[in-house]
mmCIF file of C-alpha atoms in Angstrom:
data_model
loop_
_atom_site.group_PDB
_atom_site.id
_atom_site.type_symbol
_atom_site.label_atom_id
_atom_site.label_comp_id
_atom_site.label_asym_id
_atom_site.label_seq_id
_atom_site.Cartn_x
_atom_site.Cartn_y
_atom_site.Cartn_z
ATOM 1 C CA MET A 1 28.223 109.500 41.441
ATOM 2 C CA LEU A 2 29.771 112.201 39.755
ATOM 3 C CA GLY A 3 27.594 114.778 37.879
ATOM 4 C CA TYR A 4 28.411 117.204 34.905
ATOM 5 C CA HIS A 5 26.515 120.461 35.175
ATOM 6 C CA VAL A 6 25.944 123.000 32.410
ATOM 7 C CA PRO A 7 24.425 126.508 33.374
ATOM 8 C CA ASP A 8 22.079 128.138 30.762
ATOM 9 C CA PRO A 9 23.567 130.842 28.709
ATOM 10 C CA ASP A 10 21.559 133.800 30.996
ATOM 11 C CA GLU A 11 22.503 131.685 33.802
ATOM 12 C CA ALA A 12 25.485 131.665 36.377
ATOM 13 C CA MET A 13 26.001 128.156 38.017
ATOM 14 C CA LEU A 14 26.785 128.172 41.962
ATOM 15 C CA VAL A 15 28.712 125.709 43.420
ATOM 16 C CA SER A 16 29.234 125.569 47.106
ATOM 17 C CA GLY A 17 30.683 123.105 49.461
ATOM 18 C CA ALA A 18 34.405 123.393 48.599
ATOM 19 C CA LYS A 19 37.165 125.845 49.209
ATOM 20 C CA VAL A 20 36.898 128.681 46.955
ATOM 21 C CA LYS A 21 39.739 131.303 46.023
ATOM 22 C CA ASP A 22 39.591 135.016 47.529
ATOM 23 C CA ASN A 23 37.392 133.735 50.488
ATOM 24 C CA ALA A 24 34.290 133.778 48.124
ATOM 25 C CA PRO A 25 31.305 131.691 49.654
ATOM 26 C CA PHE A 26 30.751 129.888 46.443
ATOM 27 C CA ARG A 27 32.299 129.271 43.222
ATOM 28 C CA VAL A 28 30.532 131.002 40.127
ATOM 29 C CA ILE A 29 30.893 129.253 36.810
ATOM 30 C CA ILE A 30 29.282 131.015 33.610
ATOM 31 C CA GLY A 31 29.229 129.946 29.947
ATOM 32 C CA ARG A 32 30.920 126.401 30.610
ATOM 33 C CA GLY A 33 30.438 123.112 32.509
ATOM 34 C CA LEU A 34 31.865 121.678 35.306
ATOM 35 C CA TRP A 35 32.211 118.051 37.099
ATOM 36 C CA VAL A 36 30.215 118.035 40.815
ATOM 37 C CA VAL A 37 30.697 115.585 43.248
ATOM 38 C CA PRO A 38 27.413 114.884 44.831
ATOM 39 C CA LEU A 39 26.646 115.262 48.700
ATOM 40 C CA PHE A 40 29.903 117.354 48.999
ATOM 41 C CA ARG A 41 28.696 119.803 46.614
ATOM 42 C CA LYS A 42 25.506 121.888 45.982
ATOM 43 C CA VAL A 43 24.665 123.377 42.860
ATOM 44 C CA ARG A 44 22.099 126.411 42.509
ATOM 45 C CA TYR A 45 21.624 128.798 39.585
ATOM 46 C CA LEU A 46 21.222 132.619 39.263
ATOM 47 C CA SER A 47 19.567 134.169 36.539
ATOM 48 C CA LEU A 48 21.321 136.616 34.522
ATOM 49 C CA ALA A 49 18.163 137.559 32.369
ATOM 50 C CA MET A 50 16.691 141.281 32.024
ATOM 51 C CA PHE A 51 13.873 142.120 34.598
ATOM 52 C CA GLU A 52 11.475 144.784 34.836
ATOM 53 C CA SER A 53 9.982 146.880 37.444
ATOM 54 C CA GLU A 54 7.405 149.263 37.581
ATOM 55 C CA ILE A 55 6.891 152.251 40.076
ATOM 56 C CA LYS A 56 3.971 155.170 40.355
ATOM 57 C CA GLU A 57 5.071 157.594 43.018
ATOM 58 C CA ARG A 58 3.039 160.467 44.354
ATOM 59 C CA CYS A 59 5.855 163.609 44.158
ATOM 60 C CA VAL A 60 5.789 166.996 45.390
ATOM 61 C CA THR A 61 7.905 169.596 43.333
ATOM 62 C CA LYS A 62 9.474 172.264 44.199
ATOM 63 C CA GLN A 63 6.271 174.675 44.050
ATOM 64 C CA ALA A 64 4.791 172.250 46.276
ATOM 65 C CA ILE A 65 2.341 170.564 43.438
ATOM 66 C CA GLN A 66 1.428 166.862 43.771
ATOM 67 C CA LEU A 67 2.425 164.997 40.745
ATOM 68 C CA ASP A 68 1.626 161.412 39.838
ATOM 69 C CA VAL A 69 5.134 160.076 38.142
ATOM 70 C CA ARG A 70 5.159 156.343 36.390
ATOM 71 C CA ALA A 71 8.206 154.826 35.756
ATOM 72 C CA VAL A 72 9.820 151.736 34.218
ATOM 73 C CA ILE A 73 13.188 150.253 35.078
ATOM 74 C CA ALA A 74 14.834 147.570 33.073
ATOM 75 C CA PHE A 75 17.704 145.894 35.077
ATOM 76 C CA LYS A 76 19.598 142.434 35.891
ATOM 77 C CA VAL A 77 22.350 141.034 37.529
ATOM 78 C CA ALA A 78 25.618 142.161 36.337
ATOM 79 C CA ASN A 79 27.949 139.729 35.008
ATOM 80 C CA ASP A 80 31.342 140.227 37.266
ATOM 81 C CA THR A 81 31.421 137.663 39.670
ATOM 82 C CA THR A 82 31.316 140.068 42.950
ATOM 83 C CA SER A 83 27.971 141.188 41.489
ATOM 84 C CA ILE A 84 26.542 137.725 41.197
ATOM 85 C CA VAL A 85 27.926 137.046 44.656
ATOM 86 C CA ASN A 86 26.347 139.937 46.189
ATOM 87 C CA ALA A 87 22.964 139.295 44.193
ATOM 88 C CA ALA A 88 23.081 135.703 45.000
ATOM 89 C CA GLN A 89 23.289 136.264 48.890
ATOM 90 C CA ARG A 90 20.491 138.580 49.008
ATOM 91 C CA PHE A 91 17.912 137.262 45.947
ATOM 92 C CA LEU A 92 18.695 133.572 45.474
ATOM 93 C CA SER A 93 15.707 132.081 47.358
ATOM 94 C CA GLU A 94 13.313 134.599 45.754
ATOM 95 C CA GLN A 95 14.996 136.175 42.991
ATOM 96 C CA GLU A 96 12.768 138.032 40.529
ATOM 97 C CA GLN A 97 10.127 139.169 43.254
ATOM 98 C CA GLU A 98 12.216 140.321 45.990
ATOM 99 C CA MET A 99 14.710 142.052 42.941
ATOM 100 C CA SER A 100 11.710 144.092 41.559
ATOM 101 C CA VAL A 101 10.389 145.058 44.916
ATOM 102 C CA LEU A 102 13.760 146.288 46.264
ATOM 103 C CA THR A 103 14.754 147.820 42.874
ATOM 104 C CA GLY A 104 11.382 150.036 42.715
ATOM 105 C CA ARG A 105 12.195 151.119 46.574
ATOM 106 C CA ILE A 106 15.532 152.362 45.604
ATOM 107 C CA PHE A 107 13.975 154.427 42.501
ATOM 108 C CA SER A 108 11.007 155.357 44.007
ATOM 109 C CA GLY A 109 13.186 157.251 47.068
ATOM 110 C CA HIS A 110 15.336 159.132 44.356
ATOM 111 C CA LEU A 111 12.667 160.104 42.372
ATOM 112 C CA ARG A 112 10.806 161.825 45.204
ATOM 113 C CA SER A 113 14.030 163.478 46.046
ATOM 114 C CA ILE A 114 14.879 164.696 42.647
ATOM 115 C CA VAL A 115 11.453 165.889 41.568
ATOM 116 C CA GLY A 116 11.318 167.985 44.964
ATOM 117 C CA SER A 117 14.016 170.032 43.619
ATOM 118 C CA MET A 118 12.363 170.727 40.112
ATOM 119 C CA THR A 119 9.589 172.873 39.154
ATOM 120 C CA VAL A 120 6.744 171.576 37.063
ATOM 121 C CA GLU A 121 7.979 173.337 34.045
ATOM 122 C CA GLU A 122 11.538 172.039 34.457
ATOM 123 C CA ILE A 123 9.825 168.334 34.934
ATOM 124 C CA ILE A 124 7.482 168.956 31.791
ATOM 125 C CA ARG A 125 10.503 170.580 29.308
ATOM 126 C CA GLU A 126 13.270 168.462 30.777
ATOM 127 C CA ARG A 127 11.782 164.700 31.391
ATOM 128 C CA GLN A 128 14.943 162.925 30.215
ATOM 129 C CA LYS A 129 17.341 165.213 32.746
ATOM 130 C CA LEU A 130 15.028 163.655 35.520
ATOM 131 C CA ALA A 131 15.070 160.293 34.408
ATOM 132 C CA ASP A 132 18.815 160.818 33.895
ATOM 133 C CA GLU A 133 19.456 161.989 37.553
ATOM 134 C CA VAL A 134 17.412 159.622 39.150
ATOM 135 C CA LEU A 135 19.376 156.519 37.218
ATOM 136 C CA ILE A 136 22.852 158.146 38.390
ATOM 137 C CA ALA A 137 21.810 158.567 41.652
ATOM 138 C CA SER A 138 20.515 154.925 41.778
ATOM 139 C CA LYS A 139 23.322 153.334 40.341
ATOM 140 C CA VAL A 140 25.642 153.451 43.559
ATOM 141 C CA GLU A 141 22.762 151.497 45.627
ATOM 142 C CA MET A 142 21.966 149.041 42.856
ATOM 143 C CA GLY A 143 25.706 147.937 42.343
ATOM 144 C CA ASN A 144 26.082 147.210 46.002
ATOM 145 C CA ILE A 145 23.213 144.617 45.567
ATOM 146 C CA GLY A 146 24.562 143.167 42.320
ATOM 147 C CA LEU A 147 22.111 144.883 40.049
ATOM 148 C CA TRP A 148 22.673 146.525 36.901
ATOM 149 C CA VAL A 149 20.271 149.298 35.511
ATOM 150 C CA ASP A 150 20.001 149.067 31.821
ATOM 151 C CA SER A 151 17.332 151.985 31.289
ATOM 152 C CA PHE A 152 15.089 154.313 33.248
ATOM 153 C CA GLN A 153 11.981 155.626 31.244
ATOM 154 C CA ILE A 154 9.481 157.789 32.873
ATOM 155 C CA GLN A 155 6.169 157.108 31.338
ATOM 156 C CA SER A 156 3.721 159.760 32.615
ATOM 157 C CA ILE A 157 3.485 162.978 34.691
ATOM 158 C CA ASP A 158 0.011 163.892 35.918
ATOM 159 C CA ASP A 159 -0.953 166.157 38.296
ATOM 160 C CA GLY A 160 -4.509 164.936 39.008
ATOM 161 C CA ASN A 161 -7.301 167.273 38.598
ATOM 162 C CA LEU A 162 -5.470 170.318 39.442
ATOM 163 C CA GLY A 163 -5.203 171.583 35.917
ATOM 164 C CA TYR A 164 -1.823 172.841 36.551
ATOM 165 C CA ILE A 165 -0.582 170.892 33.883
ATOM 166 C CA ASN A 166 -2.967 171.742 31.558
ATOM 167 C CA ALA A 167 -3.051 175.169 32.440
ATOM 168 C CA LEU A 168 0.841 175.071 31.489
ATOM 169 C CA ALA A 169 0.008 173.644 27.944
ATOM 170 C CA ALA A 170 -2.960 175.792 27.360
ATOM 171 C CA PRO A 171 -0.588 178.510 25.681
ATOM 172 C CA HIS A 172 1.251 175.669 23.745
ATOM 173 C CA ASN A 173 -2.091 174.327 22.836
ATOM 174 C CA ALA A 174 -3.141 177.602 21.655
ATOM 175 C CA ALA A 175 -0.474 178.311 19.820
ATOM 176 C CA VAL A 176 -0.541 174.809 18.256
ATOM 177 C CA GLN A 177 -4.078 175.176 17.423
ATOM 178 C CA ARG A 178 -3.670 178.685 15.874
ATOM 179 C CA ASP A 179 -0.447 177.083 13.810
ATOM 180 C CA ALA A 180 -2.787 174.315 13.352
ATOM 181 C CA GLN A 181 -5.515 176.725 11.942
ATOM 182 C CA ILE A 182 -2.902 178.564 10.011
ATOM 183 C CA ALA A 183 -1.417 175.771 8.465
ATOM 184 C CA GLN A 184 -4.806 174.280 7.831
ATOM 185 C CA ALA A 185 -5.983 177.823 6.150
ATOM 186 C CA GLN A 186 -2.577 177.798 4.213
ATOM 187 C CA ALA A 187 -3.185 174.328 3.137
ATOM 188 C CA ALA A 188 -6.688 174.778 2.087
ATOM 189 C CA GLN A 189 -5.391 178.209 0.107
ATOM 190 C CA ARG A 190 -2.322 175.885 -1.661
ATOM 191 C CA ALA A 191 -5.315 173.359 -2.182
ATOM 192 C CA ALA A 192 -7.592 176.108 -3.565
ATOM 193 C CA GLU A 193 -4.789 177.599 -5.603
ATOM 194 C CA ALA A 194 -3.880 173.734 -6.895
ATOM 195 C CA GLU A 195 -7.474 173.389 -7.902
ATOM 196 C CA GLN A 196 -7.421 176.805 -9.506
ATOM 197 C CA GLU A 197 -4.092 175.871 -11.497
ATOM 198 C CA SER A 198 -5.682 172.425 -12.396
ATOM 199 C CA LEU A 199 -8.830 173.842 -13.626
ATOM 200 C CA ARG A 200 -6.809 176.305 -15.495
ATOM 201 C CA ARG A 201 -4.882 173.756 -17.166
ATOM 202 C CA GLN A 202 -7.938 171.554 -17.780
ATOM 203 C CA ALA A 203 -9.108 175.088 -19.628
ATOM 204 C CA GLU A 204 -5.651 175.558 -21.827
ATOM 205 C CA TYR A 205 -5.633 171.805 -22.559
ATOM 206 C CA SER A 206 -9.337 171.673 -23.549
ATOM 207 C CA ARG A 207 -8.733 174.859 -25.565
ATOM 208 C CA GLU A 208 -5.624 173.500 -27.300
ATOM 209 C CA THR A 209 -7.457 170.148 -27.705
ATOM 210 C CA ALA A 210 -10.476 172.034 -29.456
ATOM 211 C CA VAL A 211 -8.061 174.193 -31.738
ATOM 212 C CA LEU A 212 -6.086 170.752 -32.598
ATOM 213 C CA LYS A 213 -9.193 169.129 -33.471
ATOM 214 C CA ALA A 214 -10.502 172.252 -35.564
ATOM 215 C CA GLU A 215 -7.228 172.116 -37.422
ATOM 216 C CA PHE A 216 -7.597 168.446 -37.955
ATOM 217 C CA GLN A 217 -11.132 168.583 -39.214
ATOM 218 C CA ARG A 218 -9.903 171.616 -41.268
ATOM 219 C CA ASP A 219 -7.384 169.427 -42.845
ATOM 220 C CA ILE A 220 -9.760 166.613 -43.169
ATOM 221 C CA ASP A 221 -12.219 168.943 -44.745
ATOM 222 C CA LYS A 222 -9.721 170.162 -47.399
ATOM 223 C CA ALA A 223 -8.703 166.709 -48.056
ATOM 224 C CA ASN A 224 -12.090 165.493 -48.791
ATOM 225 C CA ALA A 225 -13.114 168.753 -51.134
ATOM 226 C CA GLU A 226 -9.909 168.009 -52.870
ATOM 227 C CA ALA A 227 -10.591 164.371 -53.428
ATOM 228 C CA ALA A 228 -14.461 165.513 -53.946
ATOM 229 C CA GLN A 229 -12.886 167.726 -56.910
ATOM 230 C CA ALA A 230 -10.313 165.774 -57.946
ATOM 231 C CA GLY A 231 -12.286 163.715 -60.234
ATOM 232 C CA PRO A 232 -14.328 166.313 -61.820
ATOM 233 C CA LEU A 233 -11.297 168.767 -62.158
ATOM 234 C CA ALA A 234 -9.443 165.453 -63.748
ATOM 235 C CA GLN A 235 -12.678 165.163 -66.276
ATOM 236 C CA ALA A 236 -12.105 169.021 -67.238
ATOM 237 C CA ILE A 237 -8.622 168.726 -67.553
ATOM 238 C CA ALA A 238 -8.765 165.674 -69.991
ATOM 239 C CA LEU A 239 -12.198 167.567 -71.617
ATOM 240 C CA GLN A 240 -9.432 170.349 -72.347
ATOM 241 C CA GLU A 241 -7.067 168.545 -73.484
ATOM 242 C CA VAL A 242 -9.401 166.667 -76.169
ATOM 243 C CA LEU A 243 -10.947 169.972 -77.100
ATOM 244 C CA ILE A 244 -7.085 171.163 -77.541
ATOM 245 C CA ALA A 245 -6.553 168.142 -79.558
ATOM 246 C CA LYS A 246 -9.272 168.210 -81.892
ATOM 247 C CA ALA A 247 -8.438 172.340 -82.101
ATOM 248 C CA THR A 248 -5.208 171.467 -83.475
ATOM 249 C CA GLN A 249 -6.440 168.578 -85.470
ATOM 250 C CA ALA A 250 -9.031 170.965 -87.047
ATOM 251 C CA ARG A 251 -6.329 173.648 -87.598
ATOM 252 C CA LYS A 252 -4.177 171.110 -89.602
ATOM 253 C CA GLU A 253 -7.093 169.845 -91.161
ATOM 254 C CA ALA A 254 -8.089 173.713 -92.382
ATOM 255 C CA GLU A 255 -4.146 174.015 -93.245
ATOM 256 C CA LEU A 256 -4.330 170.844 -95.400
ATOM 257 C CA ARG A 257 -7.720 171.707 -96.795
ATOM 258 C CA GLU A 258 -6.050 175.295 -97.675
ATOM 259 C CA GLN A 259 -3.258 173.407 -99.573
ATOM 260 C CA GLN A 260 -5.538 171.175 -101.407
ATOM 261 C CA LEU A 261 -7.630 174.188 -102.514
ATOM 262 C CA GLN A 262 -4.227 175.834 -103.726
ATOM 263 C CA THR A 263 -3.305 172.568 -105.657
ATOM 264 C CA GLU A 264 -6.436 171.603 -106.953
ATOM 265 C CA ILE A 265 -8.407 174.858 -107.638
ATOM 266 C CA VAL A 266 -6.421 178.287 -107.230
ATOM 267 C CA LYS A 267 -3.223 177.272 -108.790
ATOM 268 C CA PRO A 268 -4.859 175.513 -111.981
ATOM 269 C CA ALA A 269 -7.181 178.541 -112.155
ATOM 270 C CA LEU A 270 -3.891 180.598 -112.040
ATOM 271 C CA ALA A 271 -2.035 178.949 -114.834
ATOM 272 C CA GLU A 272 -5.192 179.043 -116.766
ATOM 273 C CA ALA A 273 -5.296 182.609 -116.243
ATOM 274 C CA GLU A 274 -1.589 182.871 -117.419
ATOM 275 C CA ARG A 275 -2.329 180.526 -120.334
ATOM 276 C CA VAL A 276 -4.829 182.983 -121.271
ATOM 277 C CA ARG A 277 -3.086 185.967 -120.703
ATOM 278 C CA ILE A 278 -0.056 184.475 -122.949
ATOM 279 C CA LEU A 279 -2.540 183.420 -125.814
ATOM 280 C CA ALA A 280 -3.494 187.519 -125.683
ATOM 281 C CA VAL A 281 -0.021 188.476 -125.547
ATOM 282 C CA ALA A 282 0.355 186.111 -128.616
ATOM 283 C CA GLU A 283 -2.881 187.566 -130.536
ATOM 284 C CA ALA A 284 -1.451 190.876 -129.957
ATOM 285 C CA ASP A 285 2.161 189.967 -131.111
ATOM 286 C CA ARG A 286 0.233 188.310 -134.057
ATOM 287 C CA THR A 287 -1.930 191.577 -134.733
ATOM 288 C CA ARG A 288 1.351 193.584 -134.612
ATOM 289 C CA ILE A 289 3.666 191.347 -136.609
ATOM 290 C CA GLN A 290 0.669 191.092 -139.248
ATOM 291 C CA ALA A 291 0.356 194.895 -139.456
ATOM 292 C CA GLU A 292 4.044 195.146 -139.959
ATOM 293 C CA ALA A 293 4.146 192.371 -142.593
ATOM 294 C CA ALA A 294 1.176 193.899 -144.363
ATOM 295 C CA ALA A 295 3.169 197.440 -144.454
ATOM 296 C CA SER A 296 6.519 195.693 -145.951
ATOM 297 C CA ASN A 297 4.712 192.895 -148.061
ATOM 298 C CA ASN A 298 7.645 190.867 -147.081
ATOM 299 C CA ARG A 299 6.475 186.708 -146.147
ATOM 300 C CA ILE A 300 9.958 185.690 -145.337
ATOM 301 C CA ALA A 301 10.730 188.481 -143.355
ATOM 302 C CA LEU A 302 7.388 187.685 -141.763
ATOM 303 C CA ASP A 303 8.194 184.035 -141.192
ATOM 304 C CA GLN A 304 11.360 184.983 -140.010
ATOM 305 C CA LEU A 305 9.764 187.475 -137.462
ATOM 306 C CA LEU A 306 7.721 184.478 -136.226
ATOM 307 C CA ILE A 307 10.720 182.701 -135.819
ATOM 308 C CA GLU A 308 12.595 185.042 -133.647
ATOM 309 C CA GLN A 309 9.365 185.551 -131.384
ATOM 310 C CA LEU A 310 8.953 181.415 -130.926
ATOM 311 C CA PRO A 311 11.381 181.539 -127.860
ATOM 312 C CA GLU A 312 9.751 184.603 -126.282
ATOM 313 C CA ILE A 313 5.897 182.828 -126.743
ATOM 314 C CA VAL A 314 7.608 179.838 -125.440
ATOM 315 C CA LYS A 315 9.363 181.398 -122.277
ATOM 316 C CA GLN A 316 6.192 183.395 -122.022
ATOM 317 C CA ALA A 317 4.129 180.255 -121.335
ATOM 318 C CA SER A 318 7.031 178.573 -119.306
ATOM 319 C CA LEU A 319 6.767 181.514 -116.700
ATOM 320 C CA GLY A 320 2.841 180.939 -116.628
ATOM 321 C CA LEU A 321 3.434 177.364 -115.958
ATOM 322 C CA SER A 322 6.131 177.904 -113.062
ATOM 323 C CA ASN A 323 3.516 180.029 -111.022
ATOM 324 C CA ALA A 324 1.514 177.357 -110.938
ATOM 325 C CA ASN A 325 2.061 174.675 -108.246
ATOM 326 C CA LEU A 326 1.697 171.722 -110.634
ATOM 327 C CA THR A 327 2.606 167.885 -109.104
ATOM 328 C CA VAL A 328 4.874 165.849 -111.090
ATOM 329 C CA LEU A 329 3.821 162.075 -110.379
ATOM 330 C CA ASN A 330 5.754 160.138 -113.128
ATOM 331 C CA GLY A 331 9.758 161.523 -112.295
ATOM 332 C CA PRO A 332 11.382 162.269 -115.437
ATOM 333 C CA ASP A 333 8.754 161.207 -117.671
ATOM 334 C CA GLY A 334 6.730 163.490 -116.542
ATOM 335 C CA VAL A 335 8.904 166.426 -116.668
ATOM 336 C CA SER A 336 9.839 165.513 -120.483
ATOM 337 C CA GLU A 337 6.036 165.515 -121.178
ATOM 338 C CA MET A 338 5.650 168.573 -119.327
ATOM 339 C CA VAL A 339 8.557 170.163 -121.362
ATOM 340 C CA ASN A 340 7.344 168.886 -124.881
ATOM 341 C CA GLY A 341 3.946 170.222 -124.101
ATOM 342 C CA MET A 342 5.423 173.764 -123.477
ATOM 343 C CA VAL A 343 7.304 173.513 -126.603
ATOM 344 C CA GLY A 344 4.100 172.096 -128.624
ATOM 345 C CA GLN A 345 2.159 174.917 -127.311
ATOM 346 C CA GLY A 346 4.618 177.362 -128.548
ATOM 347 C CA LEU A 347 4.320 175.723 -131.850
ATOM 348 C CA THR A 348 0.647 175.850 -131.862
ATOM 349 C CA VAL A 349 0.937 179.425 -131.366
ATOM 350 C CA PHE A 350 3.419 179.927 -133.945
ATOM 351 C CA ASN A 351 1.215 177.575 -136.606
ATOM 352 C CA SER A 352 -1.388 179.876 -135.525
ATOM 353 C CA LEU A 353 0.216 183.157 -136.270
ATOM 354 C CA GLN A 354 1.571 181.594 -139.640
ATOM 355 C CA LYS A 355 -1.501 180.595 -140.484
ATOM 356 C CA ALA A 356 -3.352 183.800 -139.889
ATOM 357 C CA LEU A 357 -0.452 185.867 -141.840
ATOM 358 C CA SER A 358 -1.048 183.451 -144.815
ATOM 359 C CA ASN A 359 -4.934 184.514 -144.895
ATOM 360 C CA SER A 360 -4.201 187.980 -144.677
ATOM 361 C CA ASP A 361 -2.257 187.777 -147.738
ATOM 362 C CA GLU A 362 -4.607 185.938 -149.688
ATOM 363 C CA GLU A 363 -7.154 188.368 -149.057
ATOM 364 C CA LYS A 364 -4.738 190.927 -149.990
ATOM 365 C CA ARG A 365 -4.249 189.478 -153.496
ATOM 366 C CA SER A 366 -8.064 188.792 -154.086
#
């Protein structure tokens, strides 16, 4: 019965029992399947996965100092057909264990050889160089058995209790400690400076805050004072305006009262005084005329003289009235009455003079 076999992605399928080209002992199948005739063909599998081998070897350096070196090797069967055939012929029965043991022995030998050609200082300073040289020296032998080395890493180097490595590291450790102390001191100094700067900034901020608060409080106090004074100030201004208004009203009332006094008392008194003066002037004129008439004994001439003086008398009366501040209440009728009064007053003066002259003539006849 036929069977179809497929290897895993990390496996190589080995088919033996049939004739193979290139004189290979078996057929190698990778990544695909194959029909295999039972009984006449045999199928085996070789892992192509990664394996790991750890070695710990005591080596002697160029200075005859023993070092314990621990390393790790990562390896696998190479992917080409020749390498798979070589690896299968050597490790197919006990693949993982046998490959790890043989790989460890190969690398241990080369590791001892290369460490013996180097000093401790070189090994410590150039660990990667040591690993590269061991890897290069082992590749040929590993290729002969069909194995491929992916990496070789030295994990640790120790001189046991000799203290040689520690002595080599002492100056560096001292320098590191010194640098660490210096760095720590510098860090502490920077921290102190930063703290001082922070305190200074906090002090400046506190001072600026206090100044701003003082300014704000001053503005608030000023506003409160102005608000407190606004009422009394407005009241004082209003009272001042009231007093000014009252003073203006009192002044206007005084001016009005003065005008009333001028109209009611002073000007009528002046008019009366003018009237008295006019009468006095008339009396004086009468006396003068009488004397002149007595001297001339001419009545007609006396009357003529009185008639001639009548306009002057009326004029004088009108001048007296013109100086008085008289108020005409009834328009044109009032003006007519005033003029008639003035003429009547002149006639009254004329009649008085004529009567006086007549009495004087009679006294002279008797």
